[in-house]
Amino acid sequence: MPKLKRPSLFVVLLLHSGAFSSVPSSLFPSSCLLQGQFHLNGMHKAGDLILGGLFQVHFFSVFPDQSFTAEPQQLTCHSFDLLGFRQAQTMAFAIDEINGNSQLLPNVTLGYSLYDNCLTLGVGFRAAYFTDFQQGYRHIKRLFVLKYFLQNVPFHSMPPQVNAMIQIIKHFGWTWVGLLISADDYGLHAAKSFQSDLSPSDGGCLAYMEVLPWDNEPLELKRIVDVMKASTARVIVVFAHESHMINLMEEVVRQNLTGLQWLASEAWSTAAVLQTPDLMPYLGGTLGIAIRRGAIPGLRDFLLQTRSDLQHNTTYGNSMFWEFTFQCKFAPAPSGWVENGGRICSGDEDLKAVETEFLDVSDLRPEYNVYKAVYALAYALDELLRCEPGKGPFSEESCATLQTLQPWQCCFDCIPCSEGMINSLECFSCPEDFWSSPQRDLCVLKQTEFLSYQEPLGICLTAASLLGTFICAVVLGIFIYHRSTPIVRANNSELSFNLLLSLKLCFLCSLLFIGRPRLWTCQLRHAAFGISFVLCVSCILVKTMVVLAVFKASKPGGGASLKWFGVSQQRGTVLVLTSVQAAICTAWLVSSSPSPHKNTKYHNDKIVYECIVGSTIGFAVLLGYIGILAILSFVLAFMARNLPDNFNEAKLITFSMLIFCAVWVAFVPAYVSSPGKYADAVEVFAILASSFGLLVALFGPKCYIILLRPERNTKKALMGCLSKFDI
């Protein structure tokens, strides 16, 4: 690739926490004349393509006239910002690193023009426009539309930052807060977002909002602190730059305003200049948002070379950095400096021997964003230069060039973050209970899923449960009303009543599986289900055993077997069998109790509320015990299937147990393979299906005879030889 002539393109990386306000088009009329020159403090490096950067190397400035005048002007800055200077050096390091990379922008040398904006609005425009103005006015209109700013904290990341602060406010229950903002887009965007998100409906109210002045205006700062002092709000949220906070804290200290809880934006939360012993009584305990930290290999070694240009004193900031670090002055020193004990810088001081935050690269936050911004632009330019005509991304597969570049074309496409992550300078994951919005611009609370009473499936299962309960009550009423008839007496009325009551409990316990899982419902649902079904199956088992005993007693010499199946023995057997299940449930609940659980594995964007069984062994023993009793009942009933045709109780029990076992055998694989709420639905369906099967198989034929065929409800019709026994 041939060497490029230096294009009249100045790409500005706005690498500080502030932003510029909108500039009216009237500032750039159709014809402008260059009236004079404008001197900016900065450091430069030649290259085929120049990248510009604006950094806060000083906190404050003296700028007498921002108009276009014929006389050259000099921006006077003071209060050296060590970390701002390190950010500028980071950009220089990134550009040097890119120039040494043969795979990125080959045959193109990047240069830079890095300026100290002293946090002064408008300096950035002058840096961008007047640098290339020397090449002629013909380029000014194209330069104006080619300005793109890569900020270390872009505006679209402001809502998550504001949202994080509001979440902190809600977490601590603070409902009455004050808001301080800077007088620029950074503060105004934050205020707009903060006021819209902090709604009174959530219990939060804004006590006041004040705009901090750009310069050190004592009267205005005193007024603002007076407002803070008079307000009952003890929580202060500040979206401003560290220079604003320096001025503000001077007034706060002067008025001795303590007892405030500060919430800091990323622009000043990690500022070392505010972390001093003098300010700790006022700012101690401040909560703040910080830019993400990252590592930059090789940066420290680069920073150690800062002193290399000292003898020529051509690099802006190096001498000031040296004087700031070693507390000395280069000759010629200010008047009275030496006489008052000041030291003259030799330039040979050892940077490695001094402890300075400048060389501490363990907590790189804005610097990491500077580094990424430079690389993002470098990769975009590399793609631009590698574009082959006929294979480009624009209309008719055309390419863009540096000489013909349009604004909509040194834009690049962001690769959307994956689901569950937020688009920012880099993707970051949402918290566990949150998911990314469709626009990937903020985290929203995940939807919750459980078997609800409001959804169609839950409504159907609830209706079926209540229907089964109602039918049990009706059948129980029929049996009580006709309790003196032969068919009721011949089927052991007491066991039949207990069986109907247990079936009623089985239908009702299914309701515990519907609705949002809670601790008591998770603990009760399986215990109630297990005990209810054991009570039901125990009654059927005893019924089967009584049927066999009565049939055996009808034969010669078999009457002795009935003494083991009297009323007391029947009650005792049911009680003992049910007590075993109660003991199993108690041991399960005590050792490893079921509990509600938020499951995020089934769906990424949903939280599935479910009850985990706690001890799988406990759940298996509970089901296994029910299965043993059901199989035993089935086997005994099957053995009695050849009883006389008219006495068909054993056949009914056999059929009912066959249905019961079939349902629960099918339940196990269906339950294991069903996710979330559908597992609960499967269990409820199994409970209802087996309960309806028992109800219909055991009591359907009897109710049919009692209500519709009363002529068959006689001793003779049942079975003459067995009618004398109350079975």
Tab-separated table of C-alpha atoms in Angstrom, residues 233-617:
chain	number	residue	atom	x	y	z
A	233	ALA	CA	-32.154	16.209	52.638
A	234	ARG	CA	-29.016	14.495	53.907
A	235	VAL	CA	-28.303	12.544	50.710
A	236	ILE	CA	-26.562	14.487	47.912
A	237	VAL	CA	-26.191	13.106	44.380
A	238	VAL	CA	-23.506	14.848	42.290
A	239	PHE	CA	-22.991	14.538	38.522
A	240	ALA	CA	-20.028	16.841	37.965
A	241	HIS	CA	-16.291	16.929	37.326
A	242	GLU	CA	-13.633	16.814	39.988
A	243	SER	CA	-12.765	20.465	39.373
A	244	HIS	CA	-16.342	21.413	40.267
A	245	MET	CA	-16.100	19.309	43.400
A	246	ILE	CA	-12.812	20.952	44.388
A	247	ASN	CA	-14.451	24.380	44.292
A	248	LEU	CA	-17.582	23.124	46.022
A	249	MET	CA	-15.701	21.343	48.803
A	250	GLU	CA	-13.746	24.485	49.613
A	251	GLU	CA	-17.057	26.147	50.486
A	252	VAL	CA	-18.362	23.030	52.257
A	253	VAL	CA	-15.252	22.988	54.456
A	254	ARG	CA	-15.513	26.723	55.080
A	255	GLN	CA	-19.090	26.325	56.335
A	256	ASN	CA	-18.224	23.037	58.106
A	257	LEU	CA	-21.158	21.210	56.514
A	258	THR	CA	-20.875	17.616	57.713
A	259	GLY	CA	-23.250	14.701	58.117
A	260	LEU	CA	-24.026	14.353	54.400
A	261	GLN	CA	-24.159	11.123	52.430
A	262	TRP	CA	-22.623	11.765	49.007
A	263	LEU	CA	-23.362	9.733	45.876
A	264	ALA	CA	-20.651	10.319	43.277
A	265	SER	CA	-20.756	9.967	39.509
A	266	GLU	CA	-17.826	8.308	37.753
A	267	ALA	CA	-16.313	11.714	36.910
A	268	TRP	CA	-15.131	12.281	40.494
A	269	SER	CA	-15.740	9.098	42.459
A	270	THR	CA	-12.117	7.916	42.148
A	271	ALA	CA	-10.428	11.334	42.062
A	272	ALA	CA	-7.352	11.192	44.300
A	273	VAL	CA	-7.371	14.973	44.727
A	274	LEU	CA	-10.557	14.619	46.783
A	275	GLN	CA	-9.268	11.731	48.890
A	276	THR	CA	-7.292	13.784	51.367
A	277	PRO	CA	-7.273	13.768	55.198
A	278	ASP	CA	-8.735	17.289	55.207
A	279	LEU	CA	-11.789	16.195	53.202
A	280	MET	CA	-12.387	12.832	54.880
A	281	PRO	CA	-14.647	14.322	57.616
A	282	TYR	CA	-16.872	15.646	54.824
A	283	LEU	CA	-16.587	13.048	52.048
A	284	GLY	CA	-15.909	9.925	54.115
A	285	GLY	CA	-18.380	7.139	53.296
A	286	THR	CA	-19.129	8.451	49.811
A	287	LEU	CA	-20.711	5.895	47.479
A	288	GLY	CA	-19.822	6.212	43.813
A	289	ILE	CA	-19.918	4.695	40.360
A	290	ALA	CA	-16.548	3.800	38.838
A	291	ILE	CA	-15.472	3.173	35.268
A	292	ARG	CA	-14.515	-0.420	34.605
A	293	ARG	CA	-10.893	-1.183	35.325
A	294	GLY	CA	-8.561	-2.809	32.795
A	295	ALA	CA	-4.908	-3.702	32.348
A	296	ILE	CA	-2.623	-2.137	29.709
A	297	PRO	CA	0.580	-4.181	29.363
A	298	GLY	CA	3.674	-2.094	28.754
A	299	LEU	CA	2.174	1.234	29.821
A	300	ARG	CA	4.301	1.608	32.954
A	301	ASP	CA	7.523	1.224	31.000
A	302	PHE	CA	6.279	3.856	28.564
A	303	LEU	CA	5.427	6.237	31.405
A	304	LEU	CA	8.927	5.857	32.825
A	305	GLN	CA	10.246	7.403	29.580
A	306	THR	CA	8.346	10.646	30.220
A	307	ARG	CA	11.545	12.468	31.173
A	308	SER	CA	13.299	11.766	27.853
A	309	ASP	CA	12.376	15.160	26.283
A	310	LEU	CA	13.155	17.280	29.300
A	311	GLN	CA	16.379	18.755	27.995
A	312	HIS	CA	14.566	20.107	24.938
A	313	ASN	CA	11.392	20.958	26.881
A	314	THR	CA	9.329	20.467	23.718
A	315	THR	CA	6.676	18.161	25.064
A	316	TYR	CA	3.829	19.959	26.777
A	317	GLY	CA	3.227	18.733	30.301
A	318	ASN	CA	6.538	16.954	30.869
A	319	SER	CA	8.151	19.829	32.710
A	320	MET	CA	4.991	20.494	34.715
A	321	PHE	CA	4.773	16.806	35.548
A	322	TRP	CA	8.392	16.823	36.663
A	323	GLU	CA	7.910	19.911	38.831
A	324	PHE	CA	4.710	18.494	40.296
A	325	THR	CA	6.292	15.103	41.078
A	326	PHE	CA	9.596	16.301	42.547
A	327	GLN	CA	8.324	19.611	44.003
A	328	CYS	CA	10.938	21.643	42.194
A	329	LYS	CA	11.156	24.326	39.499
A	330	PHE	CA	13.134	24.421	36.267
A	331	ALA	CA	15.338	27.426	35.679
A	332	PRO	CA	14.571	30.205	35.396
A	333	ALA	CA	12.680	29.748	38.663
A	334	PRO	CA	10.004	32.188	39.842
A	335	SER	CA	11.187	35.168	41.827
A	336	GLY	CA	11.980	34.286	45.413
A	337	TRP	CA	11.684	30.540	44.806
A	338	VAL	CA	15.246	29.651	45.795
A	339	GLU	CA	15.367	32.246	48.566
A	340	ASN	CA	12.319	30.659	50.206
A	341	GLY	CA	13.866	27.185	50.222
A	342	GLY	CA	12.611	26.000	46.850
A	343	ARG	CA	14.658	23.489	44.870
A	344	ILE	CA	15.779	23.775	41.235
A	345	CYS	CA	15.003	20.760	39.015
A	346	SER	CA	18.070	19.184	37.485
A	347	GLY	CA	16.230	16.834	35.140
A	348	ASP	CA	18.280	13.929	36.456
A	349	GLU	CA	15.884	13.011	39.251
A	350	ASP	CA	15.073	9.304	39.387
A	351	LEU	CA	11.399	8.719	38.590
A	352	LYS	CA	11.629	5.137	39.820
A	353	ALA	CA	12.724	6.281	43.266
A	354	VAL	CA	9.643	8.351	43.996
A	355	GLU	CA	6.187	7.118	44.948
A	356	THR	CA	3.752	8.639	42.496
A	357	GLU	CA	0.253	7.757	41.410
A	358	PHE	CA	1.395	8.406	37.857
A	359	LEU	CA	3.236	5.068	37.742
A	360	ASP	CA	0.569	3.055	39.539
A	361	VAL	CA	-1.068	1.113	36.692
A	362	SER	CA	-3.030	-1.262	38.936
A	363	ASP	CA	-6.233	0.804	38.757
A	364	LEU	CA	-6.553	2.035	35.166
A	365	ARG	CA	-10.099	3.176	34.526
A	366	PRO	CA	-10.318	6.277	32.242
A	367	GLU	CA	-6.942	5.272	30.805
A	368	TYR	CA	-8.352	1.883	29.817
A	369	ASN	CA	-11.152	3.619	27.914
A	370	VAL	CA	-8.626	5.926	26.227
A	371	TYR	CA	-6.687	2.867	25.125
A	372	LYS	CA	-9.777	1.137	23.745
A	373	ALA	CA	-11.017	4.297	22.000
A	374	VAL	CA	-7.750	4.685	20.093
A	375	TYR	CA	-7.785	1.054	19.058
A	376	ALA	CA	-11.449	1.241	18.029
A	377	LEU	CA	-10.647	4.122	15.703
A	378	ALA	CA	-7.521	2.397	14.408
A	379	TYR	CA	-9.448	-0.731	13.492
A	380	ALA	CA	-12.141	1.368	11.798
A	381	LEU	CA	-9.505	3.174	9.720
A	382	ASP	CA	-7.814	-0.129	8.922
A	383	GLU	CA	-11.099	-1.517	7.565
A	384	LEU	CA	-11.545	1.670	5.569
A	385	LEU	CA	-8.122	1.437	3.937
A	386	ARG	CA	-8.405	-2.290	3.237
A	387	CYS	CA	-11.707	-1.921	1.400
A	388	GLU	CA	-11.510	-3.200	-2.212
A	389	PRO	CA	-13.586	-1.404	-4.883
A	390	GLY	CA	-16.511	-3.573	-5.873
A	391	LYS	CA	-16.529	-5.295	-2.492
A	392	GLY	CA	-17.326	-2.334	-0.303
A	393	PRO	CA	-20.176	-1.967	2.199
A	394	PHE	CA	-21.831	1.026	0.517
A	395	SER	CA	-24.100	1.457	-2.492
A	396	GLU	CA	-23.012	-0.542	-5.544
A	397	GLU	CA	-20.427	-2.140	-3.255
A	398	SER	CA	-18.321	1.001	-3.288
A	399	CYS	CA	-15.636	1.960	-0.765
A	400	ALA	CA	-14.890	5.159	1.086
A	401	THR	CA	-11.541	6.932	1.044
A	402	LEU	CA	-9.993	9.400	3.434
A	403	GLN	CA	-10.203	12.095	0.756
A	404	THR	CA	-13.916	11.532	-0.008
A	405	LEU	CA	-15.141	10.363	3.374
A	406	GLN	CA	-18.678	11.340	4.362
A	407	PRO	CA	-19.862	11.543	8.000
A	408	TRP	CA	-22.243	8.599	7.758
A	409	GLN	CA	-19.407	6.479	6.312
A	410	CYS	CA	-14.409	7.354	10.468
A	411	CYS	CA	-18.759	5.754	11.810
A	412	PHE	CA	-18.335	2.032	12.480
A	413	ASP	CA	-20.937	-0.625	13.226
A	414	CYS	CA	-21.081	-1.901	16.752
A	415	ILE	CA	-21.467	-5.646	17.105
A	416	PRO	CA	-24.490	-6.069	19.381
A	417	CYS	CA	-23.796	-7.657	22.691
A	418	SER	CA	-25.270	-11.082	23.267
A	419	GLU	CA	-28.562	-11.456	25.092
A	420	GLY	CA	-28.342	-10.661	28.762
A	421	MET	CA	-25.595	-8.089	28.210
A	422	ILE	CA	-25.617	-4.316	27.810
A	423	ASN	CA	-24.018	-2.373	24.952
A	424	SER	CA	-21.533	0.110	26.329
A	425	LEU	CA	-17.867	0.702	25.648
A	426	GLU	CA	-17.794	-3.028	26.144
A	427	CYS	CA	-20.414	-5.639	26.902
A	428	PHE	CA	-21.180	-6.374	30.509
A	429	SER	CA	-23.602	-8.862	31.968
A	430	CYS	CA	-26.818	-7.943	33.714
A	431	PRO	CA	-27.314	-9.085	37.331
A	432	GLU	CA	-28.813	-12.517	37.891
A	433	ASP	CA	-32.406	-11.345	38.247
A	434	PHE	CA	-32.170	-8.969	35.267
A	435	TRP	CA	-32.008	-9.310	31.490
A	436	SER	CA	-31.133	-6.931	28.699
A	437	SER	CA	-33.857	-4.898	27.052
A	438	PRO	CA	-34.560	-5.471	23.319
A	439	GLN	CA	-32.430	-2.409	22.530
A	440	ARG	CA	-29.572	-3.758	24.724
A	441	ASP	CA	-29.408	-0.371	26.455
A	442	LEU	CA	-30.362	-1.256	30.019
A	443	CYS	CA	-31.052	-4.184	32.294
A	444	VAL	CA	-34.687	-4.927	33.060
A	445	LEU	CA	-36.142	-7.269	35.637
A	446	LYS	CA	-36.663	-10.756	34.253
A	447	GLN	CA	-40.153	-12.116	33.813
A	448	THR	CA	-41.189	-14.688	36.382
A	449	GLU	CA	-42.834	-17.966	35.497
A	450	PHE	CA	-44.753	-20.396	37.686
A	451	LEU	CA	-48.014	-22.328	37.511
A	452	SER	CA	-50.384	-19.455	38.168
A	453	TYR	CA	-54.054	-19.312	39.028
A	454	GLN	CA	-54.458	-16.636	36.349
A	455	GLU	CA	-53.206	-18.609	33.337
A	456	PRO	CA	-55.427	-21.034	31.385
A	457	LEU	CA	-53.517	-24.142	32.498
A	458	GLY	CA	-53.727	-23.175	36.150
A	459	ILE	CA	-57.417	-22.281	35.829
A	460	CYS	CA	-58.229	-25.677	34.258
A	461	LEU	CA	-56.341	-27.622	36.908
A	462	THR	CA	-57.932	-25.590	39.702
A	463	ALA	CA	-61.391	-26.166	38.255
A	464	ALA	CA	-60.720	-29.915	37.986
A	465	SER	CA	-59.502	-30.017	41.582
A	466	LEU	CA	-62.567	-28.215	42.894
A	467	LEU	CA	-64.830	-30.382	40.733
A	468	GLY	CA	-63.322	-33.543	42.185
A	469	THR	CA	-63.727	-32.182	45.710
A	470	PHE	CA	-67.369	-31.345	44.994
A	471	ILE	CA	-68.081	-34.818	43.549
A	472	CYS	CA	-66.510	-36.439	46.635
A	473	ALA	CA	-68.784	-34.345	48.834
A	474	VAL	CA	-71.844	-35.335	46.764
A	475	VAL	CA	-70.950	-39.043	46.861
A	476	LEU	CA	-70.312	-38.804	50.597
A	477	GLY	CA	-73.737	-37.215	51.025
A	478	ILE	CA	-75.359	-39.992	48.971
A	479	PHE	CA	-73.670	-42.684	51.062
A	480	ILE	CA	-74.642	-41.009	54.322
A	481	TYR	CA	-78.232	-40.599	53.183
A	482	HIS	CA	-78.423	-44.246	52.036
A	483	ARG	CA	-76.193	-45.642	54.793
A	484	SER	CA	-78.837	-48.179	55.859
A	485	THR	CA	-79.212	-49.717	52.402
A	486	PRO	CA	-77.559	-53.099	51.672
A	487	ILE	CA	-75.074	-51.849	49.083
A	488	VAL	CA	-73.639	-49.241	51.477
A	489	ARG	CA	-73.546	-51.638	54.419
A	490	ALA	CA	-72.129	-54.462	52.319
A	491	ASN	CA	-69.196	-52.211	51.237
A	492	ASN	CA	-68.079	-51.378	54.767
A	493	SER	CA	-69.585	-47.948	55.296
A	494	GLU	CA	-66.869	-46.679	57.678
A	495	LEU	CA	-64.004	-47.491	55.292
A	496	SER	CA	-66.010	-46.023	52.412
A	497	PHE	CA	-66.508	-42.785	54.341
A	498	ASN	CA	-62.779	-42.618	55.198
A	499	LEU	CA	-61.898	-43.326	51.577
A	500	LEU	CA	-64.124	-40.494	50.339
A	501	LEU	CA	-62.607	-38.084	52.864
A	502	SER	CA	-59.067	-39.077	51.824
A	503	LEU	CA	-59.960	-38.619	48.134
A	504	LYS	CA	-61.285	-35.188	49.002
A	505	LEU	CA	-57.924	-34.345	50.587
A	506	CYS	CA	-56.132	-35.665	47.484
A	507	PHE	CA	-58.111	-33.314	45.253
A	508	LEU	CA	-57.517	-30.346	47.573
A	509	CYS	CA	-53.762	-30.953	48.007
A	510	SER	CA	-53.302	-30.404	44.261
A	511	LEU	CA	-54.088	-26.710	44.844
A	512	LEU	CA	-50.807	-26.388	46.778
A	513	PHE	CA	-48.941	-26.954	43.499
A	514	ILE	CA	-50.559	-23.887	41.886
A	515	GLY	CA	-49.487	-20.308	42.611
A	516	ARG	CA	-46.117	-18.704	43.422
A	517	PRO	CA	-44.005	-21.199	45.370
A	518	ARG	CA	-43.444	-20.167	48.955
A	519	LEU	CA	-41.637	-21.933	51.760
A	520	TRP	CA	-44.776	-23.194	53.479
A	521	THR	CA	-46.420	-24.365	50.236
A	522	CYS	CA	-43.240	-26.166	49.137
A	523	GLN	CA	-43.025	-27.939	52.492
A	524	LEU	CA	-46.733	-28.731	52.718
A	525	ARG	CA	-47.511	-29.782	49.151
A	526	HIS	CA	-45.627	-33.080	49.110
A	527	ALA	CA	-46.359	-33.903	52.738
A	528	ALA	CA	-50.091	-33.372	52.209
A	529	PHE	CA	-49.975	-35.265	48.919
A	530	GLY	CA	-48.073	-38.211	50.416
A	531	ILE	CA	-50.197	-38.575	53.559
A	532	SER	CA	-53.502	-38.120	51.690
A	533	PHE	CA	-52.711	-40.822	49.144
A	534	VAL	CA	-51.417	-43.255	51.768
A	535	LEU	CA	-54.626	-42.760	53.739
A	536	CYS	CA	-56.586	-43.433	50.552
A	537	VAL	CA	-54.605	-46.512	49.489
A	538	SER	CA	-54.576	-47.850	53.071
A	539	CYS	CA	-58.380	-47.781	53.137
A	540	ILE	CA	-58.444	-49.646	49.794
A	541	LEU	CA	-55.905	-52.196	51.059
A	542	VAL	CA	-57.879	-52.902	54.224
A	543	LYS	CA	-61.070	-53.066	52.151
A	544	THR	CA	-59.426	-55.677	49.918
A	545	MET	CA	-58.231	-57.711	52.875
A	546	VAL	CA	-61.727	-57.637	54.414
A	547	VAL	CA	-63.274	-58.778	51.132
A	548	LEU	CA	-60.892	-61.745	51.020
A	549	ALA	CA	-61.560	-62.596	54.656
A	550	VAL	CA	-65.357	-62.471	54.204
A	551	PHE	CA	-65.218	-64.625	51.098
A	552	LYS	CA	-63.010	-67.135	52.921
A	553	ALA	CA	-65.368	-67.103	55.910
A	554	SER	CA	-68.259	-68.028	53.625
A	555	LYS	CA	-66.685	-71.420	53.106
A	556	PRO	CA	-66.885	-74.235	55.654
A	557	GLY	CA	-64.347	-73.758	58.473
A	558	GLY	CA	-63.289	-70.240	57.418
A	559	GLY	CA	-65.166	-68.180	59.979
A	560	ALA	CA	-62.143	-67.857	62.279
A	561	SER	CA	-60.402	-65.502	59.828
A	562	LEU	CA	-62.910	-62.716	60.458
A	563	LYS	CA	-61.724	-62.161	64.033
A	564	TRP	CA	-58.583	-60.546	62.634
A	565	PHE	CA	-60.571	-58.010	60.596
A	566	GLY	CA	-62.965	-56.433	63.051
A	567	VAL	CA	-63.695	-52.703	63.105
A	568	SER	CA	-60.918	-51.962	65.596
A	569	GLN	CA	-58.355	-53.878	63.567
A	570	GLN	CA	-59.393	-52.044	60.397
A	571	ARG	CA	-59.015	-48.649	62.037
A	572	GLY	CA	-55.677	-49.627	63.587
A	573	THR	CA	-54.270	-50.905	60.298
A	574	VAL	CA	-55.203	-47.686	58.447
A	575	LEU	CA	-53.752	-45.580	61.286
A	576	VAL	CA	-50.444	-47.515	61.398
A	577	LEU	CA	-49.936	-47.455	57.616
A	578	THR	CA	-50.671	-43.712	57.474
A	579	SER	CA	-48.397	-43.019	60.471
A	580	VAL	CA	-45.455	-44.557	58.615
A	581	GLN	CA	-45.901	-42.050	55.788
A	582	ALA	CA	-46.238	-39.223	58.310
A	583	ALA	CA	-42.911	-40.288	59.843
A	584	ILE	CA	-41.258	-40.327	56.396
A	585	CYS	CA	-42.535	-36.809	55.671
A	586	THR	CA	-41.391	-35.534	59.073
A	587	ALA	CA	-37.881	-36.942	58.610
A	588	TRP	CA	-37.731	-35.430	55.115
A	589	LEU	CA	-38.819	-31.980	56.242
A	590	VAL	CA	-36.412	-31.975	59.192
A	591	SER	CA	-33.347	-33.265	57.322
A	592	SER	CA	-33.631	-31.556	53.916
A	593	SER	CA	-36.812	-29.608	53.504
A	594	PRO	CA	-38.238	-28.604	50.108
A	595	SER	CA	-37.862	-24.885	49.441
A	596	PRO	CA	-38.660	-22.312	46.726
A	597	HIS	CA	-35.960	-21.763	44.136
A	598	LYS	CA	-35.328	-19.263	41.331
A	599	ASN	CA	-34.246	-21.327	38.347
A	600	THR	CA	-32.522	-19.428	35.522
A	601	LYS	CA	-31.364	-22.472	33.540
A	602	TYR	CA	-34.575	-23.208	31.639
A	603	HIS	CA	-34.884	-19.733	30.064
A	604	ASN	CA	-32.265	-16.995	29.873
A	605	ASP	CA	-34.792	-14.171	29.985
A	606	LYS	CA	-37.117	-15.695	32.573
A	607	ILE	CA	-36.932	-16.716	36.192
A	608	VAL	CA	-38.772	-19.979	36.799
A	609	TYR	CA	-40.048	-20.225	40.358
A	610	GLU	CA	-40.153	-23.822	41.465
A	611	CYS	CA	-39.967	-25.968	44.583
A	612	ILE	CA	-36.827	-28.035	44.804
A	613	VAL	CA	-37.500	-31.285	46.656
A	614	GLY	CA	-34.492	-30.881	48.908
A	615	SER	CA	-33.732	-34.543	49.493
A	616	THR	CA	-34.311	-36.641	46.380
A	617	ILE	CA	-34.104	-39.732	48.576
